[in-house]
XYZ file of C-alpha atoms in Angstrom:
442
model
C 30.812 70.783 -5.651
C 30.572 72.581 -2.595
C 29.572 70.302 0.490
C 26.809 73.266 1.548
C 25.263 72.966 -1.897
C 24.821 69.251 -1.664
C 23.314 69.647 1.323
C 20.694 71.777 0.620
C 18.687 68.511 -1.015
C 18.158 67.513 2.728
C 17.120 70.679 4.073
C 12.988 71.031 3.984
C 13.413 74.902 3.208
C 14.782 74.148 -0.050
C 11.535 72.634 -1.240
C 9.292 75.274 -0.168
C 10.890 76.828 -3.257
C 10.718 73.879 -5.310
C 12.130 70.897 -6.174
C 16.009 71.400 -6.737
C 15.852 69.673 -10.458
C 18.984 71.815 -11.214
C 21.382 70.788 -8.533
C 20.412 67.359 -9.326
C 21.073 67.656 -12.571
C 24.553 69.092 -12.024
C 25.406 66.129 -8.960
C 24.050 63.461 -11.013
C 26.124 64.417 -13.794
C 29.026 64.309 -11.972
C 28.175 60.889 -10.326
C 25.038 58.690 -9.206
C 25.784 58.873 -5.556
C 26.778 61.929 -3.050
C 27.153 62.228 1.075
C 24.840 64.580 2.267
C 25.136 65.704 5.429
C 21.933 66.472 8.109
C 22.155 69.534 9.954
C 19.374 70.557 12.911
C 16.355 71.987 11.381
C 14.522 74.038 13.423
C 13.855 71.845 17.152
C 15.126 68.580 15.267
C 18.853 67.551 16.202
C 21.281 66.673 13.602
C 21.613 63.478 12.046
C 24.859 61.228 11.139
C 24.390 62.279 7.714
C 23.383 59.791 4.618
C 24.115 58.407 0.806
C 22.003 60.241 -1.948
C 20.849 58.415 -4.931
C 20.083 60.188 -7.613
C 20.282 58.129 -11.166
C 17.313 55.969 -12.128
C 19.917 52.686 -12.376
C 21.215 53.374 -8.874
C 17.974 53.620 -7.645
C 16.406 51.148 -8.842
C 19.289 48.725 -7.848
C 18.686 49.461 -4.480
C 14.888 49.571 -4.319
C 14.644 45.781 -5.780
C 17.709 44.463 -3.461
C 16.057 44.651 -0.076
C 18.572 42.087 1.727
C 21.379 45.015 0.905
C 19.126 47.774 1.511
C 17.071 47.177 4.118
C 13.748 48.619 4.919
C 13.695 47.769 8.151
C 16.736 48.211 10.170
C 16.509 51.889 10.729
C 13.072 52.080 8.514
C 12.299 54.902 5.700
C 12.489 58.334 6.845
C 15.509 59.965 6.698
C 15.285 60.843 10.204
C 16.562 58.269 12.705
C 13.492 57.117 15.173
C 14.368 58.921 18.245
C 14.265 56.052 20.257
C 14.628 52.657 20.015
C 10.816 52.086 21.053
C 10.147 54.347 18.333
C 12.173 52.439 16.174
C 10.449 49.225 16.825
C 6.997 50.419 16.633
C 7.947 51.874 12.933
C 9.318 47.964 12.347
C 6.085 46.751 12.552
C 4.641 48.779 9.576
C 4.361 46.967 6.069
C 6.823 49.745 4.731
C 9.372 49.529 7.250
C 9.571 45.121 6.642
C 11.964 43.296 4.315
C 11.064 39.773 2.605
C 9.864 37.496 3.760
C 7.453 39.434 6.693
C 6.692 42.653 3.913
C 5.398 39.573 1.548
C 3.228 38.796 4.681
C 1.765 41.556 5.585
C 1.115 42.607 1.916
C -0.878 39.268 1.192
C -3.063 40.324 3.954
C -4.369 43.713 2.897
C -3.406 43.199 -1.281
C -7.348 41.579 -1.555
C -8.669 45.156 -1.333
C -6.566 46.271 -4.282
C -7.510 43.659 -7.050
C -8.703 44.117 -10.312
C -12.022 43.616 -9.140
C -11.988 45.191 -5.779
C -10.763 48.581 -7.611
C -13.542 48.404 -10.696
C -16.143 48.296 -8.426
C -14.380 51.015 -6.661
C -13.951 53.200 -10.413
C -17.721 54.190 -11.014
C -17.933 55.616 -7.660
C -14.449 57.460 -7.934
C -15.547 58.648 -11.143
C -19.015 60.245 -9.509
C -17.046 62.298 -7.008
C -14.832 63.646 -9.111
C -17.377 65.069 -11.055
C -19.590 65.926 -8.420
C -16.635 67.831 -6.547
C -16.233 69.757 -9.590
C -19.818 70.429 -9.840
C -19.528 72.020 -7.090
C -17.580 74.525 -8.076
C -18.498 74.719 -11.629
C -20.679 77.813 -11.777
C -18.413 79.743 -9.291
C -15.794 80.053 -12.052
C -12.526 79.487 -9.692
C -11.939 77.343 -6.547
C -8.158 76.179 -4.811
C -7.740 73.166 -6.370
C -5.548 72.068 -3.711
C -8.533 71.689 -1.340
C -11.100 70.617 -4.034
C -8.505 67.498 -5.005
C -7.778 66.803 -1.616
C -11.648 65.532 -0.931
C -11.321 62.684 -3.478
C -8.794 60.891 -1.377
C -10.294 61.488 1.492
C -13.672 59.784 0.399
C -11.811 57.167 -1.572
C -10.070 56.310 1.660
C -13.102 56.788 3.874
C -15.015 53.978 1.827
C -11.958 51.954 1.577
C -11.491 51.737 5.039
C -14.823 52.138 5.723
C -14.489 55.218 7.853
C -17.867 56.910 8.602
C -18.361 60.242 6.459
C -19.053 62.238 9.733
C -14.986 61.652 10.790
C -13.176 62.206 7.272
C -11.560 65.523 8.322
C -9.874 63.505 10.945
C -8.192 61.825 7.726
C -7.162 65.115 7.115
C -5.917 66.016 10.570
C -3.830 63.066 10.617
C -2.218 63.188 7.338
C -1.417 66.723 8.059
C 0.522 66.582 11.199
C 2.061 63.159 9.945
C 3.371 64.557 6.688
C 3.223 68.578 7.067
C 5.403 68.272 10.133
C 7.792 70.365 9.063
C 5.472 73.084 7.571
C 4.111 75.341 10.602
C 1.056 75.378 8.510
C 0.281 71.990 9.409
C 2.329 70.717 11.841
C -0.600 70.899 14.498
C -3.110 70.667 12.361
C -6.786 70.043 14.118
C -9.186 71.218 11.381
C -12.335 69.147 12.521
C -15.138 70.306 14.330
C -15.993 67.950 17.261
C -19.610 68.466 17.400
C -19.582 67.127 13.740
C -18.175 63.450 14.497
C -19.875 60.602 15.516
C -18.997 59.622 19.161
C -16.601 56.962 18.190
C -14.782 60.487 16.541
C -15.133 62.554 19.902
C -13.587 60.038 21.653
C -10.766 59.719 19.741
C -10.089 63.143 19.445
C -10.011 63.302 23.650
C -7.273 61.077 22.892
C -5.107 63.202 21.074
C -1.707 64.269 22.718
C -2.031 68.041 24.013
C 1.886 68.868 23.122
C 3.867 68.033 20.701
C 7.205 67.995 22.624
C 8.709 65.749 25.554
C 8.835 67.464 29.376
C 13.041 68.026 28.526
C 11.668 70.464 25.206
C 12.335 67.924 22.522
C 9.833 67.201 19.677
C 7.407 64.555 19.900
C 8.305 62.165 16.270
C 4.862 62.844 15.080
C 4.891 59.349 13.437
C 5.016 57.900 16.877
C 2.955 55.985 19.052
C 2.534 58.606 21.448
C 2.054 61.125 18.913
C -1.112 59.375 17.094
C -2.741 58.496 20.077
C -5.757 60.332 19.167
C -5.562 57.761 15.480
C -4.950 54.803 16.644
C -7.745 55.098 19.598
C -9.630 55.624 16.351
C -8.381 52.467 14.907
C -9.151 49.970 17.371
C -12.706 51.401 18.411
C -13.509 51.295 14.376
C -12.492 47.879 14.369
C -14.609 46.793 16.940
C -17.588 46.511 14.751
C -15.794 46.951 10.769
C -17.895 47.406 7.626
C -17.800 43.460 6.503
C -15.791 43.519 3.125
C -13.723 47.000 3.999
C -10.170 46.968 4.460
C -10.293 47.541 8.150
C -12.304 44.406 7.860
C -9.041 42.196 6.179
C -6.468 43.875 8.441
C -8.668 42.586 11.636
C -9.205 39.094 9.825
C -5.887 38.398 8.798
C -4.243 37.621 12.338
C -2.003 40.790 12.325
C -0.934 42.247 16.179
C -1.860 45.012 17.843
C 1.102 46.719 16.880
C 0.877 45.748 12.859
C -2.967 46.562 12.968
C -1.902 49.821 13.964
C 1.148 50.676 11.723
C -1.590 49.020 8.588
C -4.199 51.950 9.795
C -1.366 54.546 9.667
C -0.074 53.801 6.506
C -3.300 53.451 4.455
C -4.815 56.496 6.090
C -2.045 58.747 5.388
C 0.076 57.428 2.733
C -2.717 56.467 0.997
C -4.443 59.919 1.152
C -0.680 61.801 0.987
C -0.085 60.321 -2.715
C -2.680 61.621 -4.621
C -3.361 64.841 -2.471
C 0.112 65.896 -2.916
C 0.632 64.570 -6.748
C -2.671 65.335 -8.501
C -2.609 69.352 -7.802
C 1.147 69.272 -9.264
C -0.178 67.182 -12.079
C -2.723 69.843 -13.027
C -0.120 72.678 -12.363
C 2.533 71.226 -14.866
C -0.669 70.505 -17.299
C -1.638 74.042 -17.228
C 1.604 75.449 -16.812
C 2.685 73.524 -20.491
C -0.483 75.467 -22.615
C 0.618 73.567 -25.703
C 0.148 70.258 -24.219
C -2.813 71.254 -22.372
C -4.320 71.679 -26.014
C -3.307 68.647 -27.005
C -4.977 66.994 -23.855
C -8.453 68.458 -25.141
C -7.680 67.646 -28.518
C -6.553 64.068 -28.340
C -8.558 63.031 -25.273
C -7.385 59.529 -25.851
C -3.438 60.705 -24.834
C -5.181 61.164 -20.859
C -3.581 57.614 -19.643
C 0.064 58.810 -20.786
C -0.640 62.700 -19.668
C -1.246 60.574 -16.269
C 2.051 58.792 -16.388
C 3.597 61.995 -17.101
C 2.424 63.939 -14.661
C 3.196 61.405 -12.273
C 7.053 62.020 -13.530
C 7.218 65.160 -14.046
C 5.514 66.013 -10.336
C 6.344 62.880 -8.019
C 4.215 62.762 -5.428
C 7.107 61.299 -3.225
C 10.726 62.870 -3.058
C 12.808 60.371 -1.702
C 12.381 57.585 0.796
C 15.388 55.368 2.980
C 16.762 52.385 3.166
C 19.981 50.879 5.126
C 22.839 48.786 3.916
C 23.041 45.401 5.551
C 26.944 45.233 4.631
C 29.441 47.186 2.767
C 28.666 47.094 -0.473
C 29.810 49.257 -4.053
C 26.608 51.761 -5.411
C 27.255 53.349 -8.116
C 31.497 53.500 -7.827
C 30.869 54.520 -4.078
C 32.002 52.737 -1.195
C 28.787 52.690 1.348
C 29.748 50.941 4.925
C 27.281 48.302 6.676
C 24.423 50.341 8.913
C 24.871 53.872 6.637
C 21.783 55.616 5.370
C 20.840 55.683 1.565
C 18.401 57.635 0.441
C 16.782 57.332 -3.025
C 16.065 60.360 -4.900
C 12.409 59.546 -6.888
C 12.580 63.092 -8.185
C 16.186 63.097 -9.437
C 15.646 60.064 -10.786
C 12.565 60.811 -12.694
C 14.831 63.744 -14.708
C 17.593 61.135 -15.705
C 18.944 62.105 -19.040
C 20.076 58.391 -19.447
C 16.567 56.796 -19.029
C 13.955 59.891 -20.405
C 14.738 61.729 -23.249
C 14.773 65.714 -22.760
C 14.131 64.829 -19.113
C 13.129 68.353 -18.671
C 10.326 68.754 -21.212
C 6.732 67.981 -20.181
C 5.747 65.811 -22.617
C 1.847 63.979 -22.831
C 3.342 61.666 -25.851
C 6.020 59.711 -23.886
C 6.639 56.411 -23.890
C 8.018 54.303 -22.928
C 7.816 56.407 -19.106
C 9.736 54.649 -16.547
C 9.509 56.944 -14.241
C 9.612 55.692 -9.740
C 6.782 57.678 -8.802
C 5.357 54.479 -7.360
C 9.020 52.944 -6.379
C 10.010 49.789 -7.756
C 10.794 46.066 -6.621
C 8.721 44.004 -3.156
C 7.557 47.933 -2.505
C 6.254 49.069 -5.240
C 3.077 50.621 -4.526
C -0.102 48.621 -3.594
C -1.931 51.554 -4.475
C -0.711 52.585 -7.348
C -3.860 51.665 -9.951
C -5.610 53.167 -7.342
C -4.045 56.387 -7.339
C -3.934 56.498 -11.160
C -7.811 56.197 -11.214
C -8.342 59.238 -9.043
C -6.201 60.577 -11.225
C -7.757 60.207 -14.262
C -11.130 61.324 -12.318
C -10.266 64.517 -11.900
C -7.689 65.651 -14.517
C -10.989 64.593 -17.042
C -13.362 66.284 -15.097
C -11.501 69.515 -14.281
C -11.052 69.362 -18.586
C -14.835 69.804 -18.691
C -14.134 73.440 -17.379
C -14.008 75.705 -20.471
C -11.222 77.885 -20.361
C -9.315 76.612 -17.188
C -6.276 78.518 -16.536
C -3.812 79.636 -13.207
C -6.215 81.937 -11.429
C -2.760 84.125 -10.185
C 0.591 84.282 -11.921
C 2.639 84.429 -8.689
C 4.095 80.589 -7.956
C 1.555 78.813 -5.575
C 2.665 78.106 -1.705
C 4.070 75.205 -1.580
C 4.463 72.316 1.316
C 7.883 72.639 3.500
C 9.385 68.808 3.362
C 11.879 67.045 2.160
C 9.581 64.204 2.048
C 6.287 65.141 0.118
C 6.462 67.192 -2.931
C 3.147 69.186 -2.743
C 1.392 72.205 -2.993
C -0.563 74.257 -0.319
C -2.754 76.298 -2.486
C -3.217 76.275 -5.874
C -5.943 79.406 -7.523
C -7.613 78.052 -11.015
C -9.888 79.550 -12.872
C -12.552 79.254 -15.859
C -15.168 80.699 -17.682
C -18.564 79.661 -15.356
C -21.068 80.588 -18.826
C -19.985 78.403 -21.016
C -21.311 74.904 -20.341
C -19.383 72.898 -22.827
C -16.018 72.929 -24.847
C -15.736 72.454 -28.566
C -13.252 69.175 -27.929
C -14.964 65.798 -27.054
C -14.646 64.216 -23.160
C -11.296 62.053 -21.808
C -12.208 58.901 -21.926
């Protein structure tokens, strides 16, 4: 195959399209690993290029191997760190760590995700999901992309225990850490200061006024520098935590200045990113599959698996990074000590070898293996999590009687080769009629 056509599942413009499910079908037919090359995009420079992993074996060989494929030496974004401070600030976040300091840092902040913690978490998950959809219920349509996006933003908001005056700031930062390369969001400052509590405003001063360096280069907007305004945010929240919250556990459990701030980041974004991202292209392939959308409202029962499936069929994630510690043989490919590999969620999520009719969206299947979540010391802490707000809303936007697309042109979708997510997404129902003939998820 043509080295330009491989390369296109690097470039962010090929995702504002879609996912490129085809091309990975056709490379991961032909073999489970490819060299993809990185080209400039846009203001970024070039990149040394990296190994693409794209069969569910492959992939999860490397995700459960961490001392081959590290998380940490050049940490999990495709793109280098642009400098080596950069580099060692990203070090000192939970995903960027390798056993045994990941194991560490986990232990600290994994209280807050226990059976317990999360069912006293699921009644009040369950009573904003309705009441978002409430909301909206006698207006007939809404953009589902903004109505889902609340949910994580509360969820995260009491987790951390964030007042509800500064969620949007949630928002802000998520954007401009994870829309970077979408101009849409890339600067994104959506709050409105006069509606934050001071602790808010004062963060906000705080946030950088460009986003490039005095010699014209972007600012890494996962930077120190970059996040100013967030982690001013951090620290002054921390003063004076909401006993129990997670913010609460991070400042208890002995962690530096430096982790503290890198555990803020990645539950505030990540943990928002994941279900904002996933859930609208959960609903979209449920609505876009009619005959399984029926089957939903018949069978109310199958809403765990239609869960899992969406979750395959849409992950919320397209790929994430490691580096190999040594040479080492991936999938009959030579890959040299300090090279980039790359693991492919979505390709591997379509593997003909693992899901049968990889292609199809099916509620019924099982088993589901799918990496949505990763696998191995990283799997997801907040995966049940996620899969709760899930099953919120997918059951309560079922309560709307005939729910359907609200446009038949393809919804705008997020630029990155990162997060696979949509920017808008039009539904629509019928407002009159107040109930449906099939009984409730459950």
């Amino acid at each position: 195959m043509d080295q330009v056509d491989v390369d296109r599942i690097f470039r962010p413009q090929t995702y504002a399209v879609g996912v490129p499910y085809e091309l990975f079908a056709q490379l991961r037919a032909a073999r489970a690993v490819w060299w993809v090359r990185e080209p400039a995009v846009g203001a970024w420079p070039a990149g040394p290029g990296y190994w693409a992993v794209l069969r569910h074996a492959e992939v999860k060989q490397v995700l459960r191997t961490p001392g081959v494929f590290s998380s940490y030496l050049g940490a999990t974004q495709i793109r280098d760190p642009d400098s080596s401070a950069d580099l060692e600030f990203a070090r000192t976040m939970m995903l960027n760590q390798d056993p045994p300091e990941h194991a560490r840092l986990r232990r600290i902040v994994a209280a807050a995700f226990t059976p317990r913690a999360l069912g006293e978490l699921s009644a009040a998950i369950e009573e904003c999901a309705r009441e978002l959809v409430n909301s909206v219920r006698e207006v007939g349509q809404a953009d589902f992309v903004r109505l889902a996006a609340e949910l994580p933003v509360r969820v995260l908001a009491r987790v951390l225990g964030v007042p509800e005056q500064d969620r949007q700031l949630l928002v802000d930062w998520s954007n401009r850490v994870i829309g970077y390369q979408d101009a849409d969001y890339a600067d994104s400052c959506t709050v409105d200061p006069a509606s934050l509590t001071e602790l808010g405003r004062t963060a906000l001063a705080a946030r950088p006024a460009t986003r490039t360096t005095p010699d014209g280069r972007p600012v890494n907007p996962r930077s120190r520098a970059a996040l100013a305004d967030m982690f001013a945010y951090a620290h002054g929240l921390a003063v004076n935590p909401r006993p129990g919250s997670l913010l609460a556990r991070m400042r208890e459990g002995g962690l530096s200045t430096q982790e503290f701030e890198t555990a803020f980041f990645l539950f505030a974004v990540a943990g928002n990113e994941t279900v904002r991202n996933g859930l609208p292209g959960g609903l979209l392939s449920l609505l876009s599959h009619p005959a399984q959308h029926r089957l939903l409202l018949a069978q109310p029962e199958l809403l765990g698996s239609a869960v899992e499936e969406m979750l395959r069929f849409w992950p919320p994630v397209v790929s994430f990074r490691r580096t190999a510690t040594c040479e080492v043989d991936l999938g009959g490919v030579r890959i040299g000590r300090g090279q980039k590999v790359v693991v492919y969620h979505a390709a591997a999520n379509r593997d003909g070898a693992v899901f049968r009719d990889p292609d199809r969206f099916d509620l019924t299947r099982t088993p589901n293996d799918h990496v949505s979540f990763g696998f191995g010391p990283h799997f997801c802490l907040g995966a049940q999590l996620a899969r709760m707000q899930y099953r919120a809303m997918i059951r309560a936007m079922l309560e709307l009687p005939g729910l359907e697309p609200a446009t038949g042109a393809p919804p705008g979708r997020l630029v990155s080769n990162f997060q696979n997510g949509l920017k808008e997404l039009p539904v629509r129902w019928a407002p009159n009629r107040s109930t449906r003939t099939a009984s409730t998820p459950t």
